[in-house]
PDB file of C-alpha atoms and ligand atoms in Angstrom:
ATOM      1  CA  MET A   1     105.449 114.483  92.310  1.00 96.00           C
ATOM      2  CA  ILE A   2     103.793 116.548  89.593  1.00 97.00           C
ATOM      3  CA  ILE A   3     104.959 116.053  86.010  1.00 98.00           C
ATOM      4  CA  THR A   4     103.890 118.922  83.765  1.00 98.00           C
ATOM      5  CA  LEU A   5     103.857 118.912  80.002  1.00 98.00           C
ATOM      6  CA  LEU A   6     104.043 122.215  78.243  1.00 98.00           C
ATOM      7  CA  GLY A   7     104.269 123.366  74.665  1.00 98.00           C
ATOM      8  CA  TYR A   8     102.408 125.072  71.862  1.00 98.00           C
ATOM      9  CA  MET A   9      98.841 124.158  70.912  1.00 98.00           C
ATOM     10  CA  GLY A  10      98.854 120.859  69.030  1.00 96.00           C
ATOM     11  CA  SER A  11     102.125 119.603  70.509  1.00 97.00           C
ATOM     12  CA  GLY A  12     100.448 116.500  71.932  1.00 97.00           C
ATOM     13  CA  LYS A  13     100.413 117.497  75.614  1.00 98.00           C
ATOM     14  CA  SER A  14      97.054 115.863  76.371  1.00 98.00           C
ATOM     15  CA  THR A  15      97.589 112.621  74.445  1.00 98.00           C
ATOM     16  CA  ILE A  16     101.081 112.109  75.806  1.00 98.00           C
ATOM     17  CA  GLY A  17     100.032 113.133  79.326  1.00 98.00           C
ATOM     18  CA  GLN A  18      97.237 110.570  79.357  1.00 98.00           C
ATOM     19  CA  GLN A  19      99.530 107.742  78.245  1.00 98.00           C
ATOM     20  CA  LEU A  20     102.277 108.772  80.636  1.00 98.00           C
ATOM     21  CA  ALA A  21      99.884 108.882  83.597  1.00 98.00           C
ATOM     22  CA  LEU A  22      98.609 105.423  82.697  1.00 98.00           C
ATOM     23  CA  ILE A  23     102.105 103.943  82.654  1.00 97.00           C
ATOM     24  CA  LEU A  24     103.200 105.658  85.867  1.00 98.00           C
ATOM     25  CA  GLY A  25      99.920 105.006  87.702  1.00 98.00           C
ATOM     26  CA  TYR A  26      99.537 108.753  88.284  1.00 98.00           C
ATOM     27  CA  GLU A  27      96.370 110.817  88.170  1.00 98.00           C
ATOM     28  CA  PHE A  28      95.992 112.683  84.862  1.00 98.00           C
ATOM     29  CA  ILE A  29      94.781 116.269  84.747  1.00 98.00           C
ATOM     30  CA  ASP A  30      94.359 118.288  81.573  1.00 98.00           C
ATOM     31  CA  LEU A  31      94.267 121.924  82.670  1.00 98.00           C
ATOM     32  CA  ASP A  32      91.883 123.007  79.878  1.00 98.00           C
ATOM     33  CA  THR A  33      89.431 120.217  80.729  1.00 98.00           C
ATOM     34  CA  TYR A  34      89.743 121.043  84.440  1.00 98.00           C
ATOM     35  CA  ILE A  35      88.874 124.681  83.701  1.00 98.00           C
ATOM     36  CA  GLU A  36      85.926 123.651  81.499  1.00 98.00           C
ATOM     37  CA  VAL A  37      84.497 121.418  84.234  1.00 98.00           C
ATOM     38  CA  LYS A  38      84.965 124.023  86.970  1.00 98.00           C
ATOM     39  CA  GLU A  39      83.532 126.846  84.867  1.00 98.00           C
ATOM     40  CA  GLY A  40      80.763 124.759  83.353  1.00 98.00           C
ATOM     41  CA  CYS A  41      81.501 125.808  79.767  1.00 97.00           C
ATOM     42  CA  THR A  42      84.030 125.287  76.993  1.00 97.00           C
ATOM     43  CA  ILE A  43      87.260 127.261  76.585  1.00 97.00           C
ATOM     44  CA  SER A  44      85.811 128.784  73.388  1.00 96.00           C
ATOM     45  CA  GLU A  45      82.718 129.950  75.304  1.00 97.00           C
ATOM     46  CA  ILE A  46      84.876 131.472  78.053  1.00 98.00           C
ATOM     47  CA  PHE A  47      86.908 133.423  75.472  1.00 97.00           C
ATOM     48  CA  LYS A  48      83.757 134.510  73.657  1.00 97.00           C
ATOM     49  CA  ASN A  49      81.602 135.468  76.637  1.00 97.00           C
ATOM     50  CA  LYS A  50      84.116 136.596  79.247  1.00 98.00           C
ATOM     51  CA  GLY A  51      87.287 137.360  77.304  1.00 98.00           C
ATOM     52  CA  GLU A  52      90.886 136.197  77.425  1.00 97.00           C
ATOM     53  CA  ILE A  53      91.831 138.157  80.577  1.00 97.00           C
ATOM     54  CA  TYR A  54      89.134 136.349  82.564  1.00 98.00           C
ATOM     55  CA  PHE A  55      90.385 133.036  81.133  1.00 98.00           C
ATOM     56  CA  ARG A  56      93.996 133.788  82.124  1.00 98.00           C
ATOM     57  CA  LYS A  57      92.959 134.667  85.688  1.00 98.00           C
ATOM     58  CA  LYS A  58      91.018 131.429  86.042  1.00 98.00           C
ATOM     59  CA  GLU A  59      93.840 129.449  84.405  1.00 98.00           C
ATOM     60  CA  HIS A  60      96.279 130.852  86.990  1.00 98.00           C
ATOM     61  CA  GLY A  61      93.946 130.151  89.933  1.00 98.00           C
ATOM     62  CA  TYR A  62      93.211 126.564  88.920  1.00 98.00           C
ATOM     63  CA  LEU A  63      96.882 125.879  88.174  1.00 97.00           C
ATOM     64  CA  ASN A  64      97.709 127.099  91.680  1.00 96.00           C
ATOM     65  CA  ASP A  65      95.061 124.764  93.159  1.00 96.00           C
ATOM     66  CA  ILE A  66      96.425 121.750  91.282  1.00 96.00           C
ATOM     67  CA  ILE A  67     100.090 122.470  92.025  1.00 95.00           C
ATOM     68  CA  SER A  68      99.277 122.774  95.735  1.00 92.00           C
ATOM     69  CA  GLN A  69      98.012 119.183  95.831  1.00 89.00           C
ATOM     70  CA  ASN A  70     100.297 116.703  97.447  1.00 85.00           C
ATOM     71  CA  SER A  71      99.789 113.761  95.098  1.00 93.00           C
ATOM     72  CA  ASN A  72     101.223 112.124  92.008  1.00 97.00           C
ATOM     73  CA  ILE A  73      99.849 113.900  88.965  1.00 98.00           C
ATOM     74  CA  VAL A  74     100.639 114.218  85.272  1.00 98.00           C
ATOM     75  CA  LEU A  75      99.430 117.696  84.327  1.00 98.00           C
ATOM     76  CA  SER A  76      99.045 118.824  80.714  1.00 98.00           C
ATOM     77  CA  LEU A  77      99.006 122.611  80.535  1.00 98.00           C
ATOM     78  CA  GLY A  78      97.332 124.845  77.967  1.00 98.00           C
ATOM     79  CA  GLY A  79      99.605 126.251  75.270  1.00 98.00           C
ATOM     80  CA  GLY A  80      99.602 129.707  76.843  1.00 98.00           C
ATOM     81  CA  THR A  81      99.799 128.698  80.515  1.00 98.00           C
ATOM     82  CA  PRO A  82     103.574 129.200  80.992  1.00 98.00           C
ATOM     83  CA  CYS A  83     103.420 132.627  79.341  1.00 98.00           C
ATOM     84  CA  TYR A  84     101.001 134.394  81.706  1.00 96.00           C
ATOM     85  CA  ALA A  85     100.779 135.581  85.329  1.00 94.00           C
ATOM     86  CA  ASN A  86     103.630 134.064  87.315  1.00 93.00           C
ATOM     87  CA  ASN A  87     102.711 130.569  86.232  1.00 97.00           C
ATOM     88  CA  LEU A  88     106.302 129.611  85.452  1.00 95.00           C
ATOM     89  CA  GLN A  89     107.254 130.481  89.006  1.00 94.00           C
ATOM     90  CA  LEU A  90     104.454 128.258  90.286  1.00 93.00           C
ATOM     91  CA  LEU A  91     105.959 125.408  88.284  1.00 93.00           C
ATOM     92  CA  ASN A  92     109.428 126.116  89.565  1.00 87.00           C
ATOM     93  CA  THR A  93     109.049 124.221  92.839  1.00 87.00           C
ATOM     94  CA  ASN A  94     110.678 121.096  94.180  1.00 83.00           C
ATOM     95  CA  ASN A  95     107.904 118.628  93.534  1.00 92.00           C
ATOM     96  CA  VAL A  96     107.304 119.687  89.910  1.00 96.00           C
ATOM     97  CA  VAL A  97     109.197 118.315  86.891  1.00 97.00           C
ATOM     98  CA  SER A  98     108.447 120.027  83.586  1.00 97.00           C
ATOM     99  CA  TYR A  99     108.866 118.861  79.988  1.00 98.00           C
ATOM    100  CA  TYR A 100     108.601 121.102  76.933  1.00 98.00           C
ATOM    101  CA  LEU A 101     107.321 119.162  73.926  1.00 98.00           C
ATOM    102  CA  LYS A 102     109.049 121.069  71.142  1.00 98.00           C
ATOM    103  CA  LEU A 103     107.856 120.889  67.544  1.00 96.00           C
ATOM    104  CA  LEU A 104     108.870 122.846  64.456  1.00 95.00           C
ATOM    105  CA  PRO A 105     106.286 125.384  63.208  1.00 94.00           C
ATOM    106  CA  GLY A 106     105.693 123.296  60.062  1.00 93.00           C
ATOM    107  CA  SER A 107     104.710 120.222  62.082  1.00 93.00           C
ATOM    108  CA  LEU A 108     102.339 122.332  64.192  1.00 96.00           C
ATOM    109  CA  VAL A 109     100.598 123.836  61.149  1.00 95.00           C
ATOM    110  CA  ASP A 110      99.851 120.398  59.721  1.00 89.00           C
ATOM    111  CA  ARG A 111      98.404 119.196  63.006  1.00 91.00           C
ATOM    112  CA  LEU A 112      96.473 122.312  63.925  1.00 96.00           C
ATOM    113  CA  PHE A 113      94.807 123.137  60.617  1.00 94.00           C
ATOM    114  CA  ASP A 114      92.293 120.312  61.015  1.00 91.00           C
ATOM    115  CA  GLU A 115      91.656 120.877  64.710  1.00 91.00           C
ATOM    116  CA  LYS A 116      91.536 124.633  65.072  1.00 92.00           C
ATOM    117  CA  GLU A 117      87.773 125.002  65.549  1.00 91.00           C
ATOM    118  CA  HIS A 118      87.816 124.598  69.340  1.00 91.00           C
ATOM    119  CA  ARG A 119      90.908 126.787  69.740  1.00 95.00           C
ATOM    120  CA  PRO A 120      89.758 130.407  69.974  1.00 95.00           C
ATOM    121  CA  LEU A 121      93.176 131.923  69.242  1.00 97.00           C
ATOM    122  CA  ILE A 122      93.429 130.332  65.795  1.00 97.00           C
ATOM    123  CA  SER A 123      89.889 129.326  64.818  1.00 95.00           C
ATOM    124  CA  TYR A 124      89.466 132.425  62.595  1.00 95.00           C
ATOM    125  CA  LEU A 125      92.521 131.636  60.434  1.00 96.00           C
ATOM    126  CA  ASN A 126      91.109 130.178  57.251  1.00 93.00           C
ATOM    127  CA  THR A 127      94.141 129.192  55.197  1.00 95.00           C
ATOM    128  CA  LYS A 128      97.233 127.152  55.978  1.00 94.00           C
ATOM    129  CA  GLU A 129      99.364 130.138  54.963  1.00 96.00           C
ATOM    130  CA  ALA A 130      97.630 132.417  57.482  1.00 97.00           C
ATOM    131  CA  LEU A 131      97.985 129.782  60.195  1.00 97.00           C
ATOM    132  CA  GLN A 132     101.666 129.279  59.324  1.00 96.00           C
ATOM    133  CA  GLU A 133     102.336 133.014  59.584  1.00 97.00           C
ATOM    134  CA  PHE A 134     100.494 133.279  62.917  1.00 97.00           C
ATOM    135  CA  ILE A 135     102.300 130.293  64.434  1.00 97.00           C
ATOM    136  CA  ALA A 136     105.741 131.490  63.309  1.00 96.00           C
ATOM    137  CA  ILE A 137     105.295 134.799  65.160  1.00 97.00           C
ATOM    138  CA  HIS A 138     103.411 133.413  68.154  1.00 97.00           C
ATOM    139  CA  LEU A 139     105.872 130.579  68.744  1.00 97.00           C
ATOM    140  CA  PHE A 140     108.781 133.012  68.525  1.00 96.00           C
ATOM    141  CA  GLU A 141     107.122 135.149  71.228  1.00 97.00           C
ATOM    142  CA  ARG A 142     106.451 132.162  73.470  1.00 98.00           C
ATOM    143  CA  GLN A 143     109.630 130.177  72.958  1.00 97.00           C
ATOM    144  CA  SER A 144     111.541 131.830  75.811  1.00 97.00           C
ATOM    145  CA  TYR A 145     108.819 130.803  78.270  1.00 98.00           C
ATOM    146  CA  TYR A 146     108.674 127.226  77.032  1.00 98.00           C
ATOM    147  CA  GLU A 147     112.466 126.914  77.132  1.00 97.00           C
ATOM    148  CA  GLN A 148     112.356 127.491  80.896  1.00 97.00           C
ATOM    149  CA  ALA A 149     110.989 123.984  81.392  1.00 97.00           C
ATOM    150  CA  LEU A 150     113.441 121.703  83.174  1.00 96.00           C
ATOM    151  CA  HIS A 151     113.646 119.471  80.101  1.00 97.00           C
ATOM    152  CA  THR A 152     113.104 120.080  76.388  1.00 97.00           C
ATOM    153  CA  LEU A 153     112.177 117.193  74.094  1.00 98.00           C
ATOM    154  CA  LYS A 154     112.310 117.645  70.315  1.00 97.00           C
ATOM    155  CA  THR A 155     109.390 115.520  69.251  1.00 96.00           C
ATOM    156  CA  ASP A 156     108.940 116.164  65.502  1.00 94.00           C
ATOM    157  CA  ASN A 157     109.463 112.646  64.235  1.00 92.00           C
ATOM    158  CA  LEU A 158     108.609 110.693  67.349  1.00 97.00           C
ATOM    159  CA  SER A 159     105.506 108.619  68.056  1.00 97.00           C
ATOM    160  CA  VAL A 160     103.455 109.067  71.227  1.00 97.00           C
ATOM    161  CA  LYS A 161     104.923 105.778  72.486  1.00 97.00           C
ATOM    162  CA  ASN A 162     108.495 106.979  71.826  1.00 98.00           C
ATOM    163  CA  ILE A 163     107.908 110.252  73.655  1.00 98.00           C
ATOM    164  CA  VAL A 164     106.326 108.558  76.673  1.00 98.00           C
ATOM    165  CA  GLU A 165     109.276 106.134  76.811  1.00 97.00           C
ATOM    166  CA  LEU A 166     111.739 109.024  76.653  1.00 97.00           C
ATOM    167  CA  ILE A 167     110.073 110.751  79.598  1.00 98.00           C
ATOM    168  CA  VAL A 168     109.857 107.566  81.668  1.00 98.00           C
ATOM    169  CA  LYS A 169     113.552 106.851  80.998  1.00 96.00           C
ATOM    170  CA  ASP A 170     114.448 110.380  81.983  1.00 96.00           C
ATOM    171  CA  LEU A 171     112.495 110.134  85.232  1.00 94.00           C
ATOM    172  CA  TYR A 172     114.038 106.895  86.480  1.00 89.00           C
TER     173      TYR A 172
HETATM  174  C1  LIG B 201      95.786 128.371  74.417  1.00 71.87           C
HETATM  175  C2  LIG B 201      95.862 127.005  74.256  1.00 71.87           C
HETATM  176  C3  LIG B 201      94.730 126.115  74.535  1.00 71.87           C
HETATM  177  C4  LIG B 201      93.779 126.745  75.551  1.00 71.87           C
HETATM  178  C5  LIG B 201      93.378 128.115  75.112  1.00 71.87           C
HETATM  179  C6  LIG B 201      94.568 129.056  74.942  1.00 71.87           C
HETATM  180  C7  LIG B 201      96.986 129.204  74.125  1.00 71.87           C
HETATM  181  O1  LIG B 201      95.207 124.860  75.026  1.00 71.87           O
HETATM  182  O2  LIG B 201      94.364 126.792  76.835  1.00 71.87           O
HETATM  183  O3  LIG B 201      92.679 127.984  73.908  1.00 71.87           O
HETATM  184  O4  LIG B 201      97.060 130.358  74.580  1.00 71.87           O
HETATM  185  O5  LIG B 201      97.898 128.682  73.435  1.00 71.87           O
HETATM  186  P1  LIG B 201      95.890 123.724  74.073  1.00 71.87           P
HETATM  187  O6  LIG B 201      97.352 124.029  74.004  1.00 71.87           O
HETATM  188  O7  LIG B 201      95.615 122.468  74.833  1.00 71.87           O
HETATM  189  O8  LIG B 201      95.205 123.780  72.760  1.00 71.87           O
END
């Protein structure tokens, strides 16, 4: 089985995915890290040197490779993964269970302001107000993709431990 976590940047996909994989005894794959290893450079460098279209093509190809594996994996996607190519269709197969980690824009702003440097889509936004405005619009555009996950978890006031427990309970 493949358990995928999706959601906006800063929604905790990687942290929660790691913990979940540990508890379930599954392999953990973070799609961004996987891309960085395969491409031999950071996501920021890919955006800067090759552009977003190149990144989205690679993201789709590597997602396809991972989904085709017949093993137990917890897979944390990038924030934009469900919104490009036919990635949602790839996830819509029998052996994949998807969870949308849903946070309010305000919670995302607080988290992302201090860790925006390595995220090329928001790294140029210098004030919290600018980031807030960007996220409000961007999240609105992406919401309909995220909502197509099999399960949606509202995670605003929950700890990592709580969220992992919720997913494990839901699975068994
Ligand atoms: C992106 C999110 C990033 C990364 C890339 C693009 C997006 O992943 O894939 O910078 O389009 O939202 P995280 O959600 O892990 O930050």
